Short mmCIF file of C-alpha atoms and ligand atoms in Angstrom, two decimals:
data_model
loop_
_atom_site.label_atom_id
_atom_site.label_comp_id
_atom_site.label_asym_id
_atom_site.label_seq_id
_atom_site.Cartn_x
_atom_site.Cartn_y
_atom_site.Cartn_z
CA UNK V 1 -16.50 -14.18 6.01
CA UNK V 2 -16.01 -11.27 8.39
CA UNK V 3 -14.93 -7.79 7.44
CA UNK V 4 -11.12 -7.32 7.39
CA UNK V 5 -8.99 -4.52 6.99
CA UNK V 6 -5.79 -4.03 5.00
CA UNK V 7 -3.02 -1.92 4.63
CA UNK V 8 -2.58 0.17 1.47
CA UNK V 9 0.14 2.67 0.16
CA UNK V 10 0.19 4.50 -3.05
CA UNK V 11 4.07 5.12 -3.69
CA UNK V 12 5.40 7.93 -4.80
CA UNK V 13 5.04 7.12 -8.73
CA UNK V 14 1.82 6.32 -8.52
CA UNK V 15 0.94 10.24 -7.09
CA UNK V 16 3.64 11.90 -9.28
CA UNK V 17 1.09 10.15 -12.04
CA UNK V 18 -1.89 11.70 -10.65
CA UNK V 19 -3.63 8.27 -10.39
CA UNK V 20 -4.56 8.43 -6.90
CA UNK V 21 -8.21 8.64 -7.57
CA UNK V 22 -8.08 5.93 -10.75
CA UNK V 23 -7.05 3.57 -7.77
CA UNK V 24 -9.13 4.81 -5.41
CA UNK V 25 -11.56 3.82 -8.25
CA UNK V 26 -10.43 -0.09 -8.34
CA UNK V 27 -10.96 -0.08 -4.47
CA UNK V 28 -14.47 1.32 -4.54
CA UNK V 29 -15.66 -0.53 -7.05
CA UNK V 30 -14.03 -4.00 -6.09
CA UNK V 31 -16.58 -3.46 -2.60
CA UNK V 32 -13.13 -2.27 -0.29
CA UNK V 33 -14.04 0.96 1.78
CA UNK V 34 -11.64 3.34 2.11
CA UNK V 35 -11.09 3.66 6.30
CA UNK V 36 -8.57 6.03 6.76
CA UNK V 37 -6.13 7.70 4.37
CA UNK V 38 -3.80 10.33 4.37
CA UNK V 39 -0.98 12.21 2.28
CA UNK V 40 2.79 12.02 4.06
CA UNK V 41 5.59 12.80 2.70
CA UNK V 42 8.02 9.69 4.29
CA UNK V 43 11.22 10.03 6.33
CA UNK V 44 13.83 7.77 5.56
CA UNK V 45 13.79 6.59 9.35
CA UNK V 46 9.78 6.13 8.63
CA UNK V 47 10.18 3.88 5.43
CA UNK V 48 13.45 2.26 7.03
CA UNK V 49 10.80 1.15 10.14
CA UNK V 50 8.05 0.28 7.41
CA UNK V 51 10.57 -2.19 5.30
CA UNK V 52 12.56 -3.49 8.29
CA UNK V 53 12.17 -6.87 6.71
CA UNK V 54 14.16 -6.23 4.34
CA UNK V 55 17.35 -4.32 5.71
CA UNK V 56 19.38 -7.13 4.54
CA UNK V 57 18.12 -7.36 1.10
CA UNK V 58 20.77 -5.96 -2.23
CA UNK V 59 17.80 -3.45 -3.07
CA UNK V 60 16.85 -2.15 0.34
CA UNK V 61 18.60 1.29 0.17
CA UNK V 62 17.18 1.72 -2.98
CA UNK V 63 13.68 0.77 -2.00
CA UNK V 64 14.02 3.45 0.73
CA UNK V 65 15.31 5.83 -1.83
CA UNK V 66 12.36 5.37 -3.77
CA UNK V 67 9.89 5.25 -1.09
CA UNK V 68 10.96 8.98 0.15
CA UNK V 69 11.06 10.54 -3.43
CA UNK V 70 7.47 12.23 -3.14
CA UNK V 71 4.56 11.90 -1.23
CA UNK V 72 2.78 8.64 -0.58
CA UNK V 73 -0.83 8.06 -0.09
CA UNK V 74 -1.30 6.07 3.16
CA UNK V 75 -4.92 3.91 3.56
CA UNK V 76 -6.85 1.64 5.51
CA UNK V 77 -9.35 -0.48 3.45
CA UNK V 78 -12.03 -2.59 5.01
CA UNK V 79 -14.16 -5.36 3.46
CA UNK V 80 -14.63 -8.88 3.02
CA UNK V 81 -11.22 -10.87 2.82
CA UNK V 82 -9.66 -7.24 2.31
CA UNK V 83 -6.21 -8.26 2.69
CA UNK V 84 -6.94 -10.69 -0.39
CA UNK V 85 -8.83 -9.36 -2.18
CA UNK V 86 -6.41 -6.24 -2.53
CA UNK V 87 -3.67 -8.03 -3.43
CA UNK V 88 -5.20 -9.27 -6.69
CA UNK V 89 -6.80 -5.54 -7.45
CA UNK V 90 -2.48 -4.94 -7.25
CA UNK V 91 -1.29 -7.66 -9.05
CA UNK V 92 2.42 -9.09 -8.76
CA UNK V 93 5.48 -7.50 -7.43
CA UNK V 94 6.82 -7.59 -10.86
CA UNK V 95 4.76 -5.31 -13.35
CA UNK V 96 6.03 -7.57 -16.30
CA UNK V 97 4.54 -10.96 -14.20
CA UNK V 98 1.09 -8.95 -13.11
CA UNK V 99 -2.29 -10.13 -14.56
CA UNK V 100 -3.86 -7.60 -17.03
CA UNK V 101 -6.30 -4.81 -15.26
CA UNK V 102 -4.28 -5.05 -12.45
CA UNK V 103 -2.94 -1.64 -10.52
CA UNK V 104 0.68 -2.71 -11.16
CA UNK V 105 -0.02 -4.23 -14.81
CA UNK V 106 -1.69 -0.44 -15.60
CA UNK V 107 0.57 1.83 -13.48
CA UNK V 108 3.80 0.08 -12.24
CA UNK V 109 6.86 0.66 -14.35
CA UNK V 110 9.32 -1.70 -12.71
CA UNK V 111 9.72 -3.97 -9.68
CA UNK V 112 11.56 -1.09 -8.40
CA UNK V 113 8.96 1.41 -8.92
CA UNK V 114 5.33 -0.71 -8.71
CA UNK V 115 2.90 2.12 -7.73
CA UNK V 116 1.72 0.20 -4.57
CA UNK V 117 1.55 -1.63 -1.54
CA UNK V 118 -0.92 -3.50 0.42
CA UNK V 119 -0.52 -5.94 3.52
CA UNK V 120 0.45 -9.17 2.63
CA UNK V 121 -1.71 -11.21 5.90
CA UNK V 122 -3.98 -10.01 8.12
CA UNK V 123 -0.81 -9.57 11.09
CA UNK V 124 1.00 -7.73 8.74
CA UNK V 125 -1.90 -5.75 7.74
CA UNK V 126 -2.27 -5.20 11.09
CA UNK V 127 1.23 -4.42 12.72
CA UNK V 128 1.32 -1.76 9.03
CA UNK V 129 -2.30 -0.25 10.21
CA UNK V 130 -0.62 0.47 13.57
CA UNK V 131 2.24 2.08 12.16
CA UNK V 132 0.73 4.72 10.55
CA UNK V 133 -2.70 5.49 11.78
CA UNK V 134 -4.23 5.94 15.88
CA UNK V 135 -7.34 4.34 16.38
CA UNK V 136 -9.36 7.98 16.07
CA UNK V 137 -7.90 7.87 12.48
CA UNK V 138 -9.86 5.05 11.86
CA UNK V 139 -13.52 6.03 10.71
CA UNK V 140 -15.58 2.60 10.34
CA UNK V 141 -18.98 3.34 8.36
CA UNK V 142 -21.75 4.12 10.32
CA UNK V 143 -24.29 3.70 7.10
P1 RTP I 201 5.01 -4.38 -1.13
O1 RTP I 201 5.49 -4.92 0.21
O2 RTP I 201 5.62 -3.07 -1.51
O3 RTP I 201 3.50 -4.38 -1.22
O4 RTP I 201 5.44 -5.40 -2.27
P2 RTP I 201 5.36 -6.96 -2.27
O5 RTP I 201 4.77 -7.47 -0.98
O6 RTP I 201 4.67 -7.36 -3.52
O7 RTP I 201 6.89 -7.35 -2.35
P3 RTP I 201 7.96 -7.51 -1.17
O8 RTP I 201 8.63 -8.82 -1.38
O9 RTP I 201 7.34 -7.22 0.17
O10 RTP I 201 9.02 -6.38 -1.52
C1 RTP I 201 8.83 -5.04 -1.11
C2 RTP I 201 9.23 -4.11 -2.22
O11 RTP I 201 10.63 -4.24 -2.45
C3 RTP I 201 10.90 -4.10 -3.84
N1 RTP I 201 11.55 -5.28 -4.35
N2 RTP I 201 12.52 -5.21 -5.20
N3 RTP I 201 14.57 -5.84 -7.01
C4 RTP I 201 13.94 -6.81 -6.37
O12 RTP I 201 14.22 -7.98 -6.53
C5 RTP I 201 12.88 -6.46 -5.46
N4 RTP I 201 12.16 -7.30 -4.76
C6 RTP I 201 11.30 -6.54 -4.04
C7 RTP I 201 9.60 -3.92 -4.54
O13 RTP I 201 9.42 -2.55 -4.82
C8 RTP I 201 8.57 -4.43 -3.56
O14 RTP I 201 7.35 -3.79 -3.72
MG1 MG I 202 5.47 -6.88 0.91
#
């Protein structure tokens, strides 16, 4: 399979845990290189554009809320069936529902607060890169 990329966040209770590295950790050492990444605090019209899909949803102004509480760590990370492959190192939506060993399992609280994101397809993953990072952002490895 070729190399993808993926779209990764680590929300606001995952930094106010200091955990960034420990996931930076699961990436590395599931084989996903880390792209691009940078710290941003979110505006609420930045996180309002981000979850667009879900302006109609009961739990979207909390969701917002949430997502501009502290800073985020934004990422791009490439590697074989990325987008896949990092939404198993997450685990489900639901921290109660996700597998054992998995980033929300270990770190999530609630489905309200569950310590990360990552693309969900490779358009998405895509459309999400785009949104955050310009191409010079974007440092492939060169060995
Ligand atoms: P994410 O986009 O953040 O990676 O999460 P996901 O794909 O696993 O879940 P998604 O359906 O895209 O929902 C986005 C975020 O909205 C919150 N949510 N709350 N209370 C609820 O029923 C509910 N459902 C979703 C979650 O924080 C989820 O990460
Ligand atoms: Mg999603």
């Amino acid at each position: 399979m070729a190399l993808e990329r993926t779209f990764s966040i680590i929300k606001p209770d995952a930094v106010a845990k200091n955990a960034i590295g420990a996931i930076y950790n699961r990436f590395e050492s599931a084989g996903l290189r880390i792209v691009a990444s940078k710290m941003l605090h979110l505006s609420r019209e930045k996180a309002e554009g981000f979850y667009a899909e879900h302006k109609e949803r009961p739990f979207f102004g909390a969701l917002v809320d949430f997502m501009t509480s502290g800073p985020v760590m934004v990422q791009v990370l490439e590697g074989e069936n990325a987008v896949v492959k990092n939404r198993q190192i997450m685990g489900a939506t639901n921290p109660a529902e996700a597998d054992a060993g998995t980033l929300r399992s270990d770190y999530a609280e609630s489905i309200d607060e569950n310590a990360v994101h990552g693309s969900d397809a490779p358009e998405s993953a895509a459309r999400e890169i785009a949104y955050f990072f310009s191409d010079e952002e974007i440092c492939p490895r060169t060995r």
